[in-house]
PDB file of C-alpha atoms in Angstrom:
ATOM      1  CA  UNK A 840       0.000   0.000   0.000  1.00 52.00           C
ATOM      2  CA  UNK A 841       2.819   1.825   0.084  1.00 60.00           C
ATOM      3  CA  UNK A 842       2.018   3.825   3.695  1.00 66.00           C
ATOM      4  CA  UNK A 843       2.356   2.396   7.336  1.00 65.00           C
ATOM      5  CA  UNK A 844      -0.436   1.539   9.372  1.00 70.00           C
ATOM      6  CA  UNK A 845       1.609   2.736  12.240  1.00 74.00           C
ATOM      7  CA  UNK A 846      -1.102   4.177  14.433  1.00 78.00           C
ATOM      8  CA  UNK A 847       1.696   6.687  16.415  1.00 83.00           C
ATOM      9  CA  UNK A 848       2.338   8.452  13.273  1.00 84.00           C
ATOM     10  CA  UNK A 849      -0.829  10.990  12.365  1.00 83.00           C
ATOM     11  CA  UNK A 850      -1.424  14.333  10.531  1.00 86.00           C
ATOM     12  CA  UNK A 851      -0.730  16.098  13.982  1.00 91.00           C
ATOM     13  CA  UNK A 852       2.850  15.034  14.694  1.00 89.00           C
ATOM     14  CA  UNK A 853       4.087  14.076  11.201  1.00 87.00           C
ATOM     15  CA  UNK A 854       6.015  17.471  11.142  1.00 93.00           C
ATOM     16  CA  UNK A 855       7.631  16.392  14.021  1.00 92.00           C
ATOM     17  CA  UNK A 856       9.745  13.208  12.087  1.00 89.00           C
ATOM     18  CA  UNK A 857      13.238  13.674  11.781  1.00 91.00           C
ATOM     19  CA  UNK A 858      15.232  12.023   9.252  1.00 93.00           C
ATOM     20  CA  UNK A 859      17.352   9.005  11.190  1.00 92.00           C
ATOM     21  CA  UNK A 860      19.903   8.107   8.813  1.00 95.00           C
ATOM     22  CA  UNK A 861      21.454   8.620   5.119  1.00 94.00           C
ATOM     23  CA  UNK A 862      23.088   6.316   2.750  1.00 94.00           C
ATOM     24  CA  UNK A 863      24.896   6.976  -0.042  1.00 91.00           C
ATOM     25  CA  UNK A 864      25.830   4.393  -2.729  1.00 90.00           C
ATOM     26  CA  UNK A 865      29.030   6.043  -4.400  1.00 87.00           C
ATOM     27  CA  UNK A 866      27.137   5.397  -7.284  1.00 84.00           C
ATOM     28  CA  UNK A 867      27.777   9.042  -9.076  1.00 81.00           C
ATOM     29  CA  UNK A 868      31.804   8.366  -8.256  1.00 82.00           C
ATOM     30  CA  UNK A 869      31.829   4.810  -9.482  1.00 81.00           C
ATOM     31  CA  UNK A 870      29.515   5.263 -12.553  1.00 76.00           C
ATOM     32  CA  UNK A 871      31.051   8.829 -13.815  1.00 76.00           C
ATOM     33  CA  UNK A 872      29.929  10.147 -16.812  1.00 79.00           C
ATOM     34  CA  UNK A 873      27.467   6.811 -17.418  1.00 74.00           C
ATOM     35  CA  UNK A 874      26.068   8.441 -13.835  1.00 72.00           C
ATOM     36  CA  UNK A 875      23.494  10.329 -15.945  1.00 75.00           C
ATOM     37  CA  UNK A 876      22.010   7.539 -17.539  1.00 74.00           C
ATOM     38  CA  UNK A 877      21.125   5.766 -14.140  1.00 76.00           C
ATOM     39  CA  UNK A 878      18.097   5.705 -12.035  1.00 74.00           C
ATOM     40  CA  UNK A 879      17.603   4.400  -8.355  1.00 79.00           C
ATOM     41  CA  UNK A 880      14.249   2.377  -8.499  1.00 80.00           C
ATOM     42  CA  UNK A 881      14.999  -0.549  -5.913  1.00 86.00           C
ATOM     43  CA  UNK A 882      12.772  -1.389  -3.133  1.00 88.00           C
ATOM     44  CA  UNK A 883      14.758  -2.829  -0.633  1.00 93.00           C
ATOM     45  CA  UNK A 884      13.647  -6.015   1.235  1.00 93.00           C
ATOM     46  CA  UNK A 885      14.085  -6.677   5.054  1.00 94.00           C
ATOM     47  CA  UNK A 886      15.663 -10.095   5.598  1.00 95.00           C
ATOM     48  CA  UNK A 887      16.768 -10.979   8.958  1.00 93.00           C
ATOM     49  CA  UNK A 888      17.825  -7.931  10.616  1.00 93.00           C
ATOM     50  CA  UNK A 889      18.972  -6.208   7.570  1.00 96.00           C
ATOM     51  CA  UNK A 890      17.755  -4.158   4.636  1.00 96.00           C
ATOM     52  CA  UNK A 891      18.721  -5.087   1.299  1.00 97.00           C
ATOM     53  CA  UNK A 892      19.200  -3.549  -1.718  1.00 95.00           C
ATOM     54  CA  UNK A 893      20.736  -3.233  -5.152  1.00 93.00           C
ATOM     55  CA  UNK A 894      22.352  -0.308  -6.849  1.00 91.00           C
ATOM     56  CA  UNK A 895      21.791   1.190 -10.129  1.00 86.00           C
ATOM     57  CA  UNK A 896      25.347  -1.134 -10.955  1.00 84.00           C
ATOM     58  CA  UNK A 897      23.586  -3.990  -9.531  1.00 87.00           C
ATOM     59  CA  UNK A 898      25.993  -3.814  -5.986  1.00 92.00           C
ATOM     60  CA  UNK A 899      23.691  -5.657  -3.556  1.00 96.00           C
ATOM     61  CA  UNK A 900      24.074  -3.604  -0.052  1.00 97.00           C
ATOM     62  CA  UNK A 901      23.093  -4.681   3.444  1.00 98.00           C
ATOM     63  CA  UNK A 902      22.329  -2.128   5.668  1.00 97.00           C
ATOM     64  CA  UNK A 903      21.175  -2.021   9.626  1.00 97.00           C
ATOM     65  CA  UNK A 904      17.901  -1.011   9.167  1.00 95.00           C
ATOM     66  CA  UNK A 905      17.919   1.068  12.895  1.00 94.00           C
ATOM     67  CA  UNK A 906      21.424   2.631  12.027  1.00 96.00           C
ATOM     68  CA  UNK A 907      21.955   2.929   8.521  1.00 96.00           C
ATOM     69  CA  UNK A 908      25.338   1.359   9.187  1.00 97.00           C
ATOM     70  CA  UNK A 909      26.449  -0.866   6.185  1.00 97.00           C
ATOM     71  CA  UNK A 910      26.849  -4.492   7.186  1.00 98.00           C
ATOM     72  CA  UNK A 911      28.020  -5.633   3.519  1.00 98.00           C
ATOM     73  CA  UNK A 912      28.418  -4.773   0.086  1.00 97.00           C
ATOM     74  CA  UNK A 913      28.203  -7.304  -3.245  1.00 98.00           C
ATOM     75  CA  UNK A 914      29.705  -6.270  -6.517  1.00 95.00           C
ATOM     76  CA  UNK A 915      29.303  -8.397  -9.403  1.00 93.00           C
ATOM     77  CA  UNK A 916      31.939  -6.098 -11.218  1.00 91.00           C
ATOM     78  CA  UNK A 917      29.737  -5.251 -14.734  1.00 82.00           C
ATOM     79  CA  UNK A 918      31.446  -4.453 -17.665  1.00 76.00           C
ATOM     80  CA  UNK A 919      31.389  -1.024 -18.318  1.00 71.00           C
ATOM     81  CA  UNK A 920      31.943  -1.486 -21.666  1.00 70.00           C
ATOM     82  CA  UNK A 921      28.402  -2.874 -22.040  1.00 70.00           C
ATOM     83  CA  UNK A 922      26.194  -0.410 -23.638  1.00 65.00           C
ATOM     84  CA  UNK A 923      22.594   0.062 -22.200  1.00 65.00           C
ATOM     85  CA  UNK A 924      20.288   2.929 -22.577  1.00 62.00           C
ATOM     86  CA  UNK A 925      19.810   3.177 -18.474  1.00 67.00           C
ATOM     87  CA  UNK A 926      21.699   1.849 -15.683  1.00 73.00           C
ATOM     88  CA  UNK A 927      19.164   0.286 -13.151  1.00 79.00           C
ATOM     89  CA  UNK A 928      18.892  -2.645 -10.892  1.00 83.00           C
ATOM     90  CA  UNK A 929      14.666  -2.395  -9.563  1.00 86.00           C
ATOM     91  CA  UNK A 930      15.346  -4.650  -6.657  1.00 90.00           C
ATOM     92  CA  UNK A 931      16.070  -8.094  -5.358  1.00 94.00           C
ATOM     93  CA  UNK A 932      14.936 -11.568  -4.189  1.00 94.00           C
ATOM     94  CA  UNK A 933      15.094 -13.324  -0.580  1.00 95.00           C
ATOM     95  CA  UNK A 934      14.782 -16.943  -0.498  1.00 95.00           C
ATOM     96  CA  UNK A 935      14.960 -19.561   2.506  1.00 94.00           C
ATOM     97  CA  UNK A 936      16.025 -22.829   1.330  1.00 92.00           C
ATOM     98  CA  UNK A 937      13.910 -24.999   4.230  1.00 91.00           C
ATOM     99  CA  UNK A 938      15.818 -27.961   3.280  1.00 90.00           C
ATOM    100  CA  UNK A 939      18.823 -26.256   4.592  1.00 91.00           C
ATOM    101  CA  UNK A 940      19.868 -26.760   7.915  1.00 92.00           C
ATOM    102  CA  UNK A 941      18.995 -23.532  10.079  1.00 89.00           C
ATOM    103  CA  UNK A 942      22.528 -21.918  10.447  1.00 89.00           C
ATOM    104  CA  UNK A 943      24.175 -23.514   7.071  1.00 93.00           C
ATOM    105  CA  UNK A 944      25.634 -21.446   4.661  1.00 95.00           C
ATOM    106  CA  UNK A 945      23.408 -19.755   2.287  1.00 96.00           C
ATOM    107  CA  UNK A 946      20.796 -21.488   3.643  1.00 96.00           C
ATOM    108  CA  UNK A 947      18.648 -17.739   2.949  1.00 96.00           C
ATOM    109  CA  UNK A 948      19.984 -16.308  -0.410  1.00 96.00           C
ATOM    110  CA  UNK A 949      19.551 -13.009  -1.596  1.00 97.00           C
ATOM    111  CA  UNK A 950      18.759 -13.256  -6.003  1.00 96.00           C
ATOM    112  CA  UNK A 951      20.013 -10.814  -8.432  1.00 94.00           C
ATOM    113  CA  UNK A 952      19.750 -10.415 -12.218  1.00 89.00           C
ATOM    114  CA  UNK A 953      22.146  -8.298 -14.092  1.00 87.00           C
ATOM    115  CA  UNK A 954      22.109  -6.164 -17.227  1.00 81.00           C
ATOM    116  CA  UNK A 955      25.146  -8.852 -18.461  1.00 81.00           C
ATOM    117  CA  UNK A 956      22.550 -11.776 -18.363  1.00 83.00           C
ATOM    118  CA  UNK A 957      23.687 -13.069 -15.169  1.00 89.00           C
ATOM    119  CA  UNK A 958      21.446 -14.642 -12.427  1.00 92.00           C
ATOM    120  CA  UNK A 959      23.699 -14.092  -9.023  1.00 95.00           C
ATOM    121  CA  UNK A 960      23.056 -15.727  -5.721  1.00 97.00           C
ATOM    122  CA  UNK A 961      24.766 -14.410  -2.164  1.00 98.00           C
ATOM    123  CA  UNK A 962      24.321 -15.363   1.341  1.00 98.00           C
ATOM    124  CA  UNK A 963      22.231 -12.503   3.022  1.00 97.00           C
ATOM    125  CA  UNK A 964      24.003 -12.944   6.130  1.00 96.00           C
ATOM    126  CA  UNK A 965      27.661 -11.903   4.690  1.00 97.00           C
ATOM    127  CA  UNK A 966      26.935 -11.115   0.625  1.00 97.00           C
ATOM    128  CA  UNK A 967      29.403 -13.841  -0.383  1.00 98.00           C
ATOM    129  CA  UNK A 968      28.761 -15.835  -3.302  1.00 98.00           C
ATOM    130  CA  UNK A 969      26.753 -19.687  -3.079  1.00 97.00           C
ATOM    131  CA  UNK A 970      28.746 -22.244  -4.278  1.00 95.00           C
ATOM    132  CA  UNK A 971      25.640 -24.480  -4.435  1.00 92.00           C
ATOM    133  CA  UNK A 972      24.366 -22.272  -6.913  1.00 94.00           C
ATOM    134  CA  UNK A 973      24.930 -22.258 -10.466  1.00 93.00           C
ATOM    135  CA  UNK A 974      28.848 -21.907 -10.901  1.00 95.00           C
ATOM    136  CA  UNK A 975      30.197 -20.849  -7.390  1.00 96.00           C
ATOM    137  CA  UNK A 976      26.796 -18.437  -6.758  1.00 96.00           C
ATOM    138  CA  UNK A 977      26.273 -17.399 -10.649  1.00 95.00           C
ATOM    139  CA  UNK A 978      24.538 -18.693 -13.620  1.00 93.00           C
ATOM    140  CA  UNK A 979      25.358 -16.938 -16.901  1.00 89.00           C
ATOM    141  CA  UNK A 980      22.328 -16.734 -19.037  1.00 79.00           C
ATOM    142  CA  UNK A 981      22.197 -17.641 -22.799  1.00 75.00           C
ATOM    143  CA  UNK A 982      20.911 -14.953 -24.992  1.00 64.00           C
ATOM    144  CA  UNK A 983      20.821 -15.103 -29.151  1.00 61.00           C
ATOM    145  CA  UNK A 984      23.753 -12.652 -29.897  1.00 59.00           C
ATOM    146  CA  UNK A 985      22.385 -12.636 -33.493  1.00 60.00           C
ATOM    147  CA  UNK A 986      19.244 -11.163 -31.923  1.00 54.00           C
ATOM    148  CA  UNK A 987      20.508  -9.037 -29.233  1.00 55.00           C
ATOM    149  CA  UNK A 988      22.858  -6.364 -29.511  1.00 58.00           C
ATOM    150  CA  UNK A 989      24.590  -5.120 -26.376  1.00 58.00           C
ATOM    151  CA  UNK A 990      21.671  -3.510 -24.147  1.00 58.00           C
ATOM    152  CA  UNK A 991      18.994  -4.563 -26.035  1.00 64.00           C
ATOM    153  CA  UNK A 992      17.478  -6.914 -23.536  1.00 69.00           C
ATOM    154  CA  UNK A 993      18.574  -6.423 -20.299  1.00 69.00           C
ATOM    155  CA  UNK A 994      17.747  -7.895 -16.730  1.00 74.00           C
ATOM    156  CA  UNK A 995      16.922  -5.171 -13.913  1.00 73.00           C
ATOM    157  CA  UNK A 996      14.106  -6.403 -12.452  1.00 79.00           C
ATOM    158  CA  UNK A 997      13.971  -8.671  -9.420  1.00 84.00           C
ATOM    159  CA  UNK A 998      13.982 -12.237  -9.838  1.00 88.00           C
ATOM    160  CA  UNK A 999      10.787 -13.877  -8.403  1.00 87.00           C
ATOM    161  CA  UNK A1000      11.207 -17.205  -7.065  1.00 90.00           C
ATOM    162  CA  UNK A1001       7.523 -19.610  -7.337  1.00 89.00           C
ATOM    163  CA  UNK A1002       8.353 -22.813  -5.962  1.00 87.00           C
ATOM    164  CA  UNK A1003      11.744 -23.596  -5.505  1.00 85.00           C
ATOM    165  CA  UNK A1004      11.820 -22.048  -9.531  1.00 88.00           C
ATOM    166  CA  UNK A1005      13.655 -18.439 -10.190  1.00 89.00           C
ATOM    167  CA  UNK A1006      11.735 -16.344 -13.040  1.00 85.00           C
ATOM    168  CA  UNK A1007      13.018 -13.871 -14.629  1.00 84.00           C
ATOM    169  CA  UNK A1008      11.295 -10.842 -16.521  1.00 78.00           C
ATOM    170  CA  UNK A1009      13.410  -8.688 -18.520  1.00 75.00           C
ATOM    171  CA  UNK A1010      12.960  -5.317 -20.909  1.00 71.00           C
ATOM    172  CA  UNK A1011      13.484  -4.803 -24.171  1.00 69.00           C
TER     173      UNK A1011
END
């Protein structure tokens, strides 16, 4: 719905908020000139006690949600060389593996597609790669190079998983 149902929070003391905490991605220093042609559209996800996120290069960032304070940071290290029209990354995917045993590693992953047709899978308690998945936390996806130019069809939305089964949507 996109508000809170918090019932402390009212027309009469909404004034009163103060902002608690800023993050900043380093985005316009690590993107440069491409900088312009990106746009911050995630919704970050709570999982365990941290809020997670992806940047418009597709980083995936853990933050305390009470503190702002980063707890880790995922680069998957895209090309720039690739050419896309905009730079985005709308958000990631949480998912518990309830085969896992409770404290095993990557036992909840955190699911990100990137504009270089790669599906990437981290632990969301430390952001490191899952060598169960794919090859050592990434699957490379095949695309038709005769049918897709650099940037034509790129992956920024989340993945979605539907029973134990990752989909992906992508824009062309």
């Amino acid at each position: 719905t996109k508000y809170s149902t918090a019932s402390t929070i009212d027309r009469s003391n909404v004034n009163d908020l103060q902002q608690a905490w800023v993050y900043r991605t380093g985005e316009a220093e690590r993107l440069g000139e491409r900088f312009s042609k990106t746009a911050f559209q995630a919704t970050p996800v709570l999982v365990g006690e941290s809020l997670i996120f992806c940047t418009p290069s597709q980083r995936i960032v853990a933050l305390d949600p009470a503190s702002g304070e980063e707890r880790w940071v995922f680069d998957p290290e895209i090309d720039p060389a690739i050419n896309v029209l905009d730079i985005k990354c709308r958000g990631v995917e949480a998912w518990v593996d309830e085969t896992a045993e409770e404290e095993s590693v990557c036992r909840t992953r955190i699911l990100v597609s990137t504009v270089d047709f790669r599906l990437i899978a981290v632990d969301a308690h430390d952001g490191k790669l899952c060598p169960g998945f794919g090859n050592h936390g990434v699957v490379t996806l095949p695309y038709d190079k005769d049918l897709a130019f650099s940037g034509e069809v790129v992956l920024n939305n989340p993945p979605v998983v539907v029973n134990s089964v990752v989909i992906l949507g992508s824009a062309v």
